Each structure stands twice: as C-alpha cells, then as structure tokens.
CSV table of C-alpha atoms in Angstrom, one decimal:
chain,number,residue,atom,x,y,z
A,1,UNK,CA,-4.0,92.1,30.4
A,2,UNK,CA,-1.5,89.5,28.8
A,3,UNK,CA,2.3,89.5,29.7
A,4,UNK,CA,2.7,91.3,25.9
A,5,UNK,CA,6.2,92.2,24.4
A,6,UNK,CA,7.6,95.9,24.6
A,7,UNK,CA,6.4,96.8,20.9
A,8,UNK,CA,3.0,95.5,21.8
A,9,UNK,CA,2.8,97.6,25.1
A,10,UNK,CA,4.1,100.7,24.0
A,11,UNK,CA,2.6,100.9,20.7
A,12,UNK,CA,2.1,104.4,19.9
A,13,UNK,CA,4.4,105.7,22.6
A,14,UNK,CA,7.6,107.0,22.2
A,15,UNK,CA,10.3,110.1,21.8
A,16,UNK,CA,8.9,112.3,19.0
A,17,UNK,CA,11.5,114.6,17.4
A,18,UNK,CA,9.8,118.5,17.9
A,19,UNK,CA,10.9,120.0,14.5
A,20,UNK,CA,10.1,123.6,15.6
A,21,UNK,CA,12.5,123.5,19.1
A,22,UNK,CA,15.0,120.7,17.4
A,23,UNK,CA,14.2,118.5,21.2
A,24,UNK,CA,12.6,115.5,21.7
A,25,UNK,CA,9.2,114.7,23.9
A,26,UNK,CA,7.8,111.7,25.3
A,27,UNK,CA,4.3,111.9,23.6
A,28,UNK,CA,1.5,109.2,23.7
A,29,UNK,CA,-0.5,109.4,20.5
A,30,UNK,CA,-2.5,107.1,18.4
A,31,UNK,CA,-1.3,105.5,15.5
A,32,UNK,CA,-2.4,103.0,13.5
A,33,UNK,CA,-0.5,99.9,15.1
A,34,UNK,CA,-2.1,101.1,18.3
A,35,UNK,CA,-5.7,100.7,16.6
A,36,UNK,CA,-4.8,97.2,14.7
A,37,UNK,CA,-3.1,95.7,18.3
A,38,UNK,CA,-6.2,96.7,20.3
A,39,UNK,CA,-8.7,95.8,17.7
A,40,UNK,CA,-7.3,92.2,17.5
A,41,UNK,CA,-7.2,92.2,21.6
A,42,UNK,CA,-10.7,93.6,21.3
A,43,UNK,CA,-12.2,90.8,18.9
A,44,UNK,CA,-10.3,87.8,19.2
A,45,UNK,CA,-12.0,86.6,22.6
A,46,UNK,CA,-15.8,87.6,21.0
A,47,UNK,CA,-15.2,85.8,18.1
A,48,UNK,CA,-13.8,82.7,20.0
A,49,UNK,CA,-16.9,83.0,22.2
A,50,UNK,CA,-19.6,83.4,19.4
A,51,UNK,CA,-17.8,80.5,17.5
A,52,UNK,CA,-17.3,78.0,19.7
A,53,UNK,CA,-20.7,78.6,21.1
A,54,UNK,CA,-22.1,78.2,17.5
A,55,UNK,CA,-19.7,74.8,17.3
A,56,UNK,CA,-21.1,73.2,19.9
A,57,UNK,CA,-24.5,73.9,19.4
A,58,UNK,CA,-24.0,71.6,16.5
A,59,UNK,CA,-21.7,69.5,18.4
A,60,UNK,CA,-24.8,69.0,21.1
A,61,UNK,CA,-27.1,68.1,18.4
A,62,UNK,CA,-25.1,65.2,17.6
A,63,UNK,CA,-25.6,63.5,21.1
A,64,UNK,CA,-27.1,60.3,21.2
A,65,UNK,CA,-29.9,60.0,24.1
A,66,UNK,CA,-27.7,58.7,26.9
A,67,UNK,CA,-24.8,61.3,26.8
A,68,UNK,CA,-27.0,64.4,25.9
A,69,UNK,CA,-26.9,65.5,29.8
A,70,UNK,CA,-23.1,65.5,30.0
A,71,UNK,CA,-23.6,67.6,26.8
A,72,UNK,CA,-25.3,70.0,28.0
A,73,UNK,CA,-23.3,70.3,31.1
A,74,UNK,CA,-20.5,71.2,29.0
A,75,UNK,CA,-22.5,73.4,27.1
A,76,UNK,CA,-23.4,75.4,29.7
A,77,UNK,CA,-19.3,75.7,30.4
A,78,UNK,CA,-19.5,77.1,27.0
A,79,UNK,CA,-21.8,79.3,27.3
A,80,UNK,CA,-20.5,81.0,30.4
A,81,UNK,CA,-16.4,80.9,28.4
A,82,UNK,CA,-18.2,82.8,25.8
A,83,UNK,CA,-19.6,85.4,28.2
A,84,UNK,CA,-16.5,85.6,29.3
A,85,UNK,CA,-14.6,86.1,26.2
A,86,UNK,CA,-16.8,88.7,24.8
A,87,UNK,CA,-16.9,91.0,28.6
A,88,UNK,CA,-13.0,90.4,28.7
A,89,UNK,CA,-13.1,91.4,24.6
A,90,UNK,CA,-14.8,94.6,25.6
A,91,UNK,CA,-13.7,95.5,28.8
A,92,UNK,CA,-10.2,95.1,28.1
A,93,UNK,CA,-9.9,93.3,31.8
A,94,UNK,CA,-9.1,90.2,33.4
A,95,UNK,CA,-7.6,88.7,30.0
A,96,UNK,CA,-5.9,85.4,31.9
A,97,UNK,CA,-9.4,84.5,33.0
A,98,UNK,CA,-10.5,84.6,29.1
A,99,UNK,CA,-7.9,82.8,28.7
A,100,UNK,CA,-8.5,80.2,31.1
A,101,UNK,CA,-11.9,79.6,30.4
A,102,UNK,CA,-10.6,78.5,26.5
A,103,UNK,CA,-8.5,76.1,28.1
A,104,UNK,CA,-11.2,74.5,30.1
A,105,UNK,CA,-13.7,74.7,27.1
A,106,UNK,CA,-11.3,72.5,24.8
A,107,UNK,CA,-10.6,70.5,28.0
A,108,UNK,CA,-14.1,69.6,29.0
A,109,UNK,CA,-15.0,68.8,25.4
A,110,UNK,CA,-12.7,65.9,24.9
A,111,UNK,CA,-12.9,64.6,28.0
A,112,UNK,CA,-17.3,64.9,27.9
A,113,UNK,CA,-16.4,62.8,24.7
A,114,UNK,CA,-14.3,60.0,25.5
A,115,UNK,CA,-16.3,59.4,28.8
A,116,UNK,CA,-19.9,59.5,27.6
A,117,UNK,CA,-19.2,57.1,24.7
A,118,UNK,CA,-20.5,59.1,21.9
A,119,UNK,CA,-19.8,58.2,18.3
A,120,UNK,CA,-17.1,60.4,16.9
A,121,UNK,CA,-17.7,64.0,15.7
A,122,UNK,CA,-15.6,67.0,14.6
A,123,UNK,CA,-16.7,68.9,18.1
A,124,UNK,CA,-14.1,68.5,19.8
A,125,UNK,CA,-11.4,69.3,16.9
A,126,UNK,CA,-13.7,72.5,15.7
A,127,UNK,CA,-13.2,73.8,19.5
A,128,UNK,CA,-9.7,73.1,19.7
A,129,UNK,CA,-9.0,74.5,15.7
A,130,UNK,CA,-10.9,77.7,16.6
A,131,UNK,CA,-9.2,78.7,20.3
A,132,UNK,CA,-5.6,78.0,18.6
A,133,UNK,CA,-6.0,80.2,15.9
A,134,UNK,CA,-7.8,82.9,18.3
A,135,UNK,CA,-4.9,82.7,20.4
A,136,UNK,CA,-2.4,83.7,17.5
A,137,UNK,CA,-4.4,87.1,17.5
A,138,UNK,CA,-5.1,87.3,20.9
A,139,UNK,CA,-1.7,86.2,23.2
A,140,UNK,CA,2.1,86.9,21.8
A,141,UNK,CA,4.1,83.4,20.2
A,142,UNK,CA,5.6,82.8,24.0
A,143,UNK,CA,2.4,82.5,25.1
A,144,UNK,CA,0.0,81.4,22.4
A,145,UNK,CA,2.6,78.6,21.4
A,146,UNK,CA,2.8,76.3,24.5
A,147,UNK,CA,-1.1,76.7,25.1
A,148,UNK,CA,-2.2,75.4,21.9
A,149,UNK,CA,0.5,72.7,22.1
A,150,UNK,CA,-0.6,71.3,25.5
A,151,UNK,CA,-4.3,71.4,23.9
A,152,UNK,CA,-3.4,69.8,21.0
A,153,UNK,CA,-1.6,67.0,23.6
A,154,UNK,CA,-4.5,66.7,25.7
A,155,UNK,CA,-7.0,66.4,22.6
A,156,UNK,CA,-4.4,63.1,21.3
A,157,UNK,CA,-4.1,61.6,25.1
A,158,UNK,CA,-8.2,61.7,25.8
A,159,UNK,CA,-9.8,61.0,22.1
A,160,UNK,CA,-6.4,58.8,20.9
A,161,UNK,CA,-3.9,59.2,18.5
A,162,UNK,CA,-5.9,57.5,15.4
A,163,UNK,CA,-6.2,60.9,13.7
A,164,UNK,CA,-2.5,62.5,14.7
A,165,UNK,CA,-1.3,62.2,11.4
A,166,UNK,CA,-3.7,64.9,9.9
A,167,UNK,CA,-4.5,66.6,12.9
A,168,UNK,CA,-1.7,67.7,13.5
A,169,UNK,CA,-0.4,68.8,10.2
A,170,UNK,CA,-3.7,70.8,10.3
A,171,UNK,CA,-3.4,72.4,13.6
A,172,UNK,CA,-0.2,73.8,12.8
A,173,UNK,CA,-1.3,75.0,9.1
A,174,UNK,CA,-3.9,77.1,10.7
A,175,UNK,CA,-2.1,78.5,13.4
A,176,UNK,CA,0.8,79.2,11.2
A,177,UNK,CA,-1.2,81.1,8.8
A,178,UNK,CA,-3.5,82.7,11.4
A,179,UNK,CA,0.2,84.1,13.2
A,180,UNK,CA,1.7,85.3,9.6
A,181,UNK,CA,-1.8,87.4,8.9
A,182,UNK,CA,-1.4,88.9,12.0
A,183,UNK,CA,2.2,89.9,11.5
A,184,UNK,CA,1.7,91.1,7.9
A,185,UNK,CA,-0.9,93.3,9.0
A,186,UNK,CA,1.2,94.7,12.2
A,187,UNK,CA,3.8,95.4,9.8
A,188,UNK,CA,1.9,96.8,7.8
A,189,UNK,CA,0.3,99.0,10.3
A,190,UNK,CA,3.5,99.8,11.6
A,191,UNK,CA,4.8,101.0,8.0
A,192,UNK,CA,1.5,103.5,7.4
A,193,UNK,CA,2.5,105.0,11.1
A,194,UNK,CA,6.3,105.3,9.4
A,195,UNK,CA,5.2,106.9,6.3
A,196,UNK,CA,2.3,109.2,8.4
A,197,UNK,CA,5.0,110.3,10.9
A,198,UNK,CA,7.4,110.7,7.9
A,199,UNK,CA,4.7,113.2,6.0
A,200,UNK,CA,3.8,114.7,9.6
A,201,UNK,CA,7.6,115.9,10.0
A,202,UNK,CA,7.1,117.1,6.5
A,203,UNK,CA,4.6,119.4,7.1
A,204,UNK,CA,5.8,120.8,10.2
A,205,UNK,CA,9.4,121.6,8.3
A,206,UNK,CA,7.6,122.9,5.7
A,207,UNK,CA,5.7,125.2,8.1
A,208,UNK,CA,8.7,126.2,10.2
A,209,UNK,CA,10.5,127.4,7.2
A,210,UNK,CA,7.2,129.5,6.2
A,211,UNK,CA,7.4,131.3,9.5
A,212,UNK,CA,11.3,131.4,9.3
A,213,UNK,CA,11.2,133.0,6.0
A,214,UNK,CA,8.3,135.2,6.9
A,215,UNK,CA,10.5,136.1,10.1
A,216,UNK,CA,13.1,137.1,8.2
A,217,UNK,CA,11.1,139.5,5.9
A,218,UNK,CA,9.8,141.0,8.8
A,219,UNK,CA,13.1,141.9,10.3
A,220,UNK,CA,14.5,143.0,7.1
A,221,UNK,CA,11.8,145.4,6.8
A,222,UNK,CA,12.3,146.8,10.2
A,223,UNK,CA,16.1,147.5,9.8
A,224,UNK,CA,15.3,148.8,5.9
A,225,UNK,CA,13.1,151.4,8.5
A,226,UNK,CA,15.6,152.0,11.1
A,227,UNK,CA,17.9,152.9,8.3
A,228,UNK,CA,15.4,155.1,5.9
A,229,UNK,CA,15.0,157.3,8.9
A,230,UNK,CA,18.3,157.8,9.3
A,231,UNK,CA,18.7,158.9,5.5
A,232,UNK,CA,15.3,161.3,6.5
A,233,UNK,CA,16.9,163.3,8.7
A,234,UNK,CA,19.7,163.7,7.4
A,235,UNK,CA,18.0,165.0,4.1
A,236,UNK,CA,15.7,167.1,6.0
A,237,UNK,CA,17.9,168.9,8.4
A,238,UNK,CA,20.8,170.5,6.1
A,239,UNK,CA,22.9,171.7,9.1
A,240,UNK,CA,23.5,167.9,10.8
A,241,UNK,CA,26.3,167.4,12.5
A,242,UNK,CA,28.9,165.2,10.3
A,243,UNK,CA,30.7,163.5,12.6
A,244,UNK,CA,26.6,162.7,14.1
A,245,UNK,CA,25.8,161.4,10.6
A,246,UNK,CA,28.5,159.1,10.5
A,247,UNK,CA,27.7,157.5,13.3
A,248,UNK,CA,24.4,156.9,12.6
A,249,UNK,CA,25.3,155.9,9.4
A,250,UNK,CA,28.2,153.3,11.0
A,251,UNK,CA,25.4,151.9,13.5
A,252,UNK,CA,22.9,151.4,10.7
A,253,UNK,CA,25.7,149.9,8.7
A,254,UNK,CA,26.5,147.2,11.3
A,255,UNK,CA,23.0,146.2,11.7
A,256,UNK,CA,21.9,145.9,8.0
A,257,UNK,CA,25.7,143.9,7.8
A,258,UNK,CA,26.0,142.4,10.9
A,259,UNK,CA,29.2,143.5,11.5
A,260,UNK,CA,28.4,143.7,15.3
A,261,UNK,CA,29.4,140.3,15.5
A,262,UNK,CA,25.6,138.7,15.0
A,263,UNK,CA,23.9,137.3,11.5
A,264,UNK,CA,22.7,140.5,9.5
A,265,UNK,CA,18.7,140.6,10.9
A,266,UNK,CA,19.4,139.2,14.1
A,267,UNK,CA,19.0,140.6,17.7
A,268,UNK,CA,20.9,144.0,16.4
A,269,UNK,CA,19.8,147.2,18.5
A,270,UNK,CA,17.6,149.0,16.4
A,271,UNK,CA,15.4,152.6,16.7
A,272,UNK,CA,12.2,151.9,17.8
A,273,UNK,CA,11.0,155.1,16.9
A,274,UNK,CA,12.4,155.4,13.9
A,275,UNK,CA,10.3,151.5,12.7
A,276,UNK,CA,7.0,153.1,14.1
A,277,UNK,CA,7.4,155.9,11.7
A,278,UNK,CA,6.9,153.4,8.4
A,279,UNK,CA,3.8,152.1,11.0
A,280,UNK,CA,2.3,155.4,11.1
A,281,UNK,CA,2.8,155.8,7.3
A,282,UNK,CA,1.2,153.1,6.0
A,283,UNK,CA,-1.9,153.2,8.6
A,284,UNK,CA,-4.9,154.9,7.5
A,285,UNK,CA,-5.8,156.7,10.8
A,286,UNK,CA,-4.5,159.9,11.5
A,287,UNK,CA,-1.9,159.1,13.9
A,288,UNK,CA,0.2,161.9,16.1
A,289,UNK,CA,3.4,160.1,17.0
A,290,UNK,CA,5.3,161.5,20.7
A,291,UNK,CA,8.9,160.1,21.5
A,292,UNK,CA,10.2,160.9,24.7
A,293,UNK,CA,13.7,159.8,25.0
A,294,UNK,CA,15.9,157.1,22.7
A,295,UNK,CA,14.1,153.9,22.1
A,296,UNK,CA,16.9,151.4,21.4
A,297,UNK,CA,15.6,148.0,21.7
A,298,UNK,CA,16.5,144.4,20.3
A,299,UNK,CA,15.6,143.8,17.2
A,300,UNK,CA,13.1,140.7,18.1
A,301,UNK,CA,11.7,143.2,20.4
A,302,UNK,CA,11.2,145.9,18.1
A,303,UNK,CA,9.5,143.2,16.0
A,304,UNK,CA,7.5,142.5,19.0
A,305,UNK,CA,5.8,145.7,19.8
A,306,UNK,CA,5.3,147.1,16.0
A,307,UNK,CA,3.4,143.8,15.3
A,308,UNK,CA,1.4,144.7,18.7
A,309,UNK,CA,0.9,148.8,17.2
A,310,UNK,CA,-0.4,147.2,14.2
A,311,UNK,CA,-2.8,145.2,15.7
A,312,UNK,CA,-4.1,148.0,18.2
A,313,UNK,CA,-4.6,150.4,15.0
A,314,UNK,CA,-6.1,147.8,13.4
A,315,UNK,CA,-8.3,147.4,16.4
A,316,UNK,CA,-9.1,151.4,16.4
A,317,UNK,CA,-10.1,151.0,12.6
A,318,UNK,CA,-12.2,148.7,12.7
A,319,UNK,CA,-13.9,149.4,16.2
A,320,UNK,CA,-13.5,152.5,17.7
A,321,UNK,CA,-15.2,154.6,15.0
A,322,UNK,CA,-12.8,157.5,15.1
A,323,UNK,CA,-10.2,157.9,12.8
A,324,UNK,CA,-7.3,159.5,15.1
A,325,UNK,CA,-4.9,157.9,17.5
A,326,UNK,CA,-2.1,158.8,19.8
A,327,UNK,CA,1.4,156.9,19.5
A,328,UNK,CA,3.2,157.3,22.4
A,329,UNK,CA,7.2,156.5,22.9
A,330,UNK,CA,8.5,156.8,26.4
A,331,UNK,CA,12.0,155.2,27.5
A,332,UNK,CA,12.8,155.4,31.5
A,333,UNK,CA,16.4,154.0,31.5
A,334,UNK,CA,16.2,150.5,30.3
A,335,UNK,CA,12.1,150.7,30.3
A,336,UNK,CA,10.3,151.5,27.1
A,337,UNK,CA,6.6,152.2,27.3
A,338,UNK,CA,4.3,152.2,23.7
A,339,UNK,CA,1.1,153.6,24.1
A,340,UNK,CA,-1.8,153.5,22.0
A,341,UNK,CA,-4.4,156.1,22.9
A,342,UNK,CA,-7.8,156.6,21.2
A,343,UNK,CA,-11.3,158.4,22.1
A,344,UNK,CA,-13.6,156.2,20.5
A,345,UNK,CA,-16.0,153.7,21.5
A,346,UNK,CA,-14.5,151.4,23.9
A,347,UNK,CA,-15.1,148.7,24.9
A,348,UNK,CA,-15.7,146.0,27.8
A,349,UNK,CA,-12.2,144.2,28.1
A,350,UNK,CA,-13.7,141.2,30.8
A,351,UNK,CA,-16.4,140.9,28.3
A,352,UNK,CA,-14.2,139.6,25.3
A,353,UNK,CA,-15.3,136.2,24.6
A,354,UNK,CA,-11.5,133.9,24.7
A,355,UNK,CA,-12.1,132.5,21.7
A,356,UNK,CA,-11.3,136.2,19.8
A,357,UNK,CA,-7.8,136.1,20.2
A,358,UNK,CA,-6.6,139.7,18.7
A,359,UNK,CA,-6.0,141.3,21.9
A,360,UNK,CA,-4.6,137.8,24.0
A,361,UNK,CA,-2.7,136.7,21.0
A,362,UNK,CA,-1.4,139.6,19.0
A,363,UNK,CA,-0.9,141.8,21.8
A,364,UNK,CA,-0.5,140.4,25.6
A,365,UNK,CA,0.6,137.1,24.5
A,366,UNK,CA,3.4,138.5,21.9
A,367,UNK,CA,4.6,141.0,24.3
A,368,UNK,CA,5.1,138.4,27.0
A,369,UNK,CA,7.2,136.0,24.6
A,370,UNK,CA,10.0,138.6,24.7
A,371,UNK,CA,9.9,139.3,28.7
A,372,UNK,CA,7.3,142.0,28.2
A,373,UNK,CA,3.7,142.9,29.2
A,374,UNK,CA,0.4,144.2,28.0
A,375,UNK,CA,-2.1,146.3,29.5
A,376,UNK,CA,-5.4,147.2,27.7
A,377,UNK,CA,-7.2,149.9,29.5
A,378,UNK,CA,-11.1,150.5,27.9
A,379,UNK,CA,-14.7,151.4,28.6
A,380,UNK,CA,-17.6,151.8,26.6
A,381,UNK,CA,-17.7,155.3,25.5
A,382,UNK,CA,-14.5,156.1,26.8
A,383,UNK,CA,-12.1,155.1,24.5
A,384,UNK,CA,-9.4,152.7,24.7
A,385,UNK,CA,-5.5,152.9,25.6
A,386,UNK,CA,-2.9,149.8,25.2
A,387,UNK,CA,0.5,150.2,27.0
A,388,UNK,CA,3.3,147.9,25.7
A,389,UNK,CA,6.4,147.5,28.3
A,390,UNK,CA,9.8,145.9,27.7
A,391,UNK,CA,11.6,146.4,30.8
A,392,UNK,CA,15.0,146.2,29.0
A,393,UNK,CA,18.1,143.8,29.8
C-alpha cells in the first residue's frame, strides 16, 4: 500500500479510555474515518480505470486511418492500467503498481499523439484531468502533488505549451477541489467518530453508575441484616449478656458508620449467618437453615455468596419440584462452606447448554470473582447440592 501519513494508517486505532477500570487499552475498532479512508482507497483506482477506459474509447474513435494502430496499441495499455486499477482497488495490494500504470497511461497518450500526427483532441487532457484528481483520493498531498505536476510537465513538453495558459489553471482547479472534498469529508468522518466515542463513554458512565448505585443498595441491605439480627436476639433472649450486647451492638455500629476506618458499606466484616437469615425469609421454599461455627466474612464476599443462595433457591423453585431446602453454614478456621441441599429432580450438570448462564454466571463465575469456588453436585432424580467456598484471607 501507499507510504500514507500516521492518521491515515492508524485510523481507528488507538488508546481507549476503559470507563469501568479508569485504565486505558490499545483497541482496534472501526470507525467511521476507517470506512471513509478505505472506501476512497477502495474506489479511486476502479473509477480511474473505468473512466479513462471510457475516455479513450472516444479518444480512439477520433483517429484518422493512418494513426489508428498506434491507437490501439495504446489502448490496449489502457485496458490492462484499468485491470489493474480495479484488482489493486479491490484487493487492497500492490498500490505502487496501480499507481504506475496511471503514469504510463497519461504518458503513452501524449506521446501516441504528438508522434502519429493526429489532429488535436481533448484525449490526452481528459486522461491526464481524470488520474490527477483520482490521485487526490487515492495517494496523500506528498505524493499525489509531484506526480500530477511531472504529468502535467510531460503533457506541455510532448503536445506544446499553446494551451498552458488554461490548462493549467484548470488542472489545478480540479485537483484543488477534488483534495478539499476529500478533507471535508475526513473531517467530517473524523468528527461523527468524536461525537460517537463521546456518546459511547456516555453510556458506559451512565451504566457504571447503575451498577455502582445498585451495588450500594445491595450492601446497604446486607449490613441493615447483619444489624436486624443483632436487635433479634437480643429481643428474643431476655437474659443476654450486656457487656455481649454491647459489643455486638459496637461492631454493628462500626460497620453501618464506618468507623473501622473504611467508607460505611465497604469491605466491613459482616455475619454471614445473620444476612442469610433475611434470605431464608423472603424465599418461598421452606428452608431449614444449620450454622456451624461464626461466619465472619468481607462484606463483598458476603454479597458474593447470598447473591449465589438466591440463585440456587431460585434454581430449586423453579426446577426441582419440591418445595424444601437445606441451608448449610460451616466455617473451618478461615474456610466458610454454604451449602445448598435439595431432594428434587436433578439434573444433568455436563448437559447444560453454555448459553444458560444461571449456574456459570450467578454462581461459579461470582464466587470466583472474590477468590472463591463453586461446586454443583446433581443427578436426575437425585437432587441437587451447590457448595460455595471462600477460603478466607
């Protein structure tokens, strides 16, 4: 391909700003400068080729007698350029020999003229008019510019310099305009990418701010759990321990507050028990709920497994046709193990198709995120059991 300038190579590749990390990533992607560069690299040669053929077709037609055979000989030149031009056009390859073959076309025009002493005819002028104003689209100013001036020179030194005073004007008219089009409609290219990327980065701050807020909500309710099973027990169990209470009652404090020196709602240690409780509440299966040891975990991992409960329940109502389940809380030092136990149907894990993404993305996939891991455990008629581990740390 053409010796093209940086912006011309590299259109549509770049550093694009991630909104959701805050980094940057060196992304090719399509934009609309992209299309409009290799659309004009695309057609220029073709319509060169189909033109000029169509010029001197007419041109040939003009011949008298004694000259028609150097005619056609450079007709056939012609033709072959505008093979050329329209394989190069489409391939994308071998652009230099495209360009070339334009040089010789305009070149063995005049000189077919001036030596076969036919009358005077636009032929030669039409060839040269349309390969300079092809160029514009085709080849960058550096290279378009000194090409169409050594054309124009040869076109004066073979057919004479009678007509320089309006050929030249002309020549540079047309090129003029044909290089401004081109460069109003890159800009204008380039500005649509600007204000696409611009509503892009929109969207995706609009969307990150959703999930933030939606985040948010999420923890909120989980510490509003952690700290309405607190009052619970102490309601329900009239001989606690006061000095107990207080404590619990300081620790909930310092999460709700985040007086533990993070943002209220952040990575506070919260009861993971004491969050599946409002779980079990609000499900509609009859759910028997076994804690074995103190479940203190992260709050983003708390988050983590309740999201992956709900979607196992969810699972049991709608599939398993039972309407019982076992909840299961262990903690092994820093290991917590949540296990969701149920004697329905079943089902045939390997047999999921991967495009139903319940099980992969609401359960393994979620666990994983926060250095933990899913197992689902199922056969038909058998029920099914789903153990959620956080290792701790």
């Amino acid at each position: 391909m053409p010796t093209l300038p940086a912006s011309w190579r590299a259109a549509g590749a770049g550093r694009r700003r991630d909104t959701a990390t805050g980094g940057t990533s060196d992304v090719r992607y399509r934009t609309v400068e992209t299309a409009f560069l290799a659309a004009a690299r695309r057609l220029a040669g073709p319509v060169r080729g189909v033109g000029v053929a169509l010029i001197s077709a007419f041109g040939l037609l003009t011949m008298p007698s004694q000259a028609l055979p150097a005619g056609l000989a450079v007709f056939g030149l012609v033709l072959v350029g505008s093979a050329v031009d329209c394989w190069v056009g489409f391939s994308g390859r071998a652009a230099p020999l495209a360009l070339a073959f334009a040089v010789a076309r305009v070149v063995a025009v005049c000189v077919m003229l001036q030596c076969s002493g036919a009358p005077p005819n636009p032929w030669a002028l039409n060839v040269l008019t349309t390969t300079a104003i092809t160029l514009q689209w085709e080849w960058p100013a550096p290279v378009a510019a000194p090409v169409t001036a050594g054309l124009l020179a040869v076109d004066l030194a073979v057919l004479g310099t009678g007509d320089a005073g309006s050929l030249v004007p002309r020549l540079l008219f047309e090129c003029v305009l044909a290089r401004l089009g081109f460069l109003l409609l890159l800009r204008s290219s380039r500005r649509t990418d600007e204000v696409r990327e611009h509503r892009s980065a929109l969207a995706r701050a609009e969307a990150l701010a959703r999930a933030r807020h939606q985040r948010q909500r999420e923890y909120l309710a989980l510490l509003h759990d952690t700290a309405s099973s607190t009052f619970l027990q102490i309601a329900v169990r009239a001989d606690s321990d006061p000095a107990q209470v207080a404590r619990y009652a300081r620790h909930d404090l310092a999460i709700l507050t985040g007086a533990a020196g993070t943002p209220a709602g952040s990575d506070s240690a919260v009861d993971l028990a004491a969050s599946l409780h409002a779980v079990v509440a609000r499900s509609r299966l009859a759910i028997e709920l076994r804690r074995q040891g103190e479940a203190l975990v992260p709050a983003s991992v708390a988050l983590a497994l309740l999201r992956a409960v709900r979607e196992g329940l969810a699972n049991v109502e709608r599939h398993a046709h039972v309407d019982a389940a076992t909840l299961t809380v262990r903690t092994e030092q820093d290991l917590v193990a949540v296990t969701v136990r149920d004697a329905g149907a079943g089902f045939a894990p390997d047999e999921v198709p991967r495009s139903c993404r319940g099980i992969r993305g609401s359960i393994v996939e979620r666990m994983r995120a926060v250095g933990g891991d899913a197992t689902v455990i199922s056969a038909p008629g058998n029920g099914t059991t789903i153990r959620l581990v956080w290792p701790g740390g």
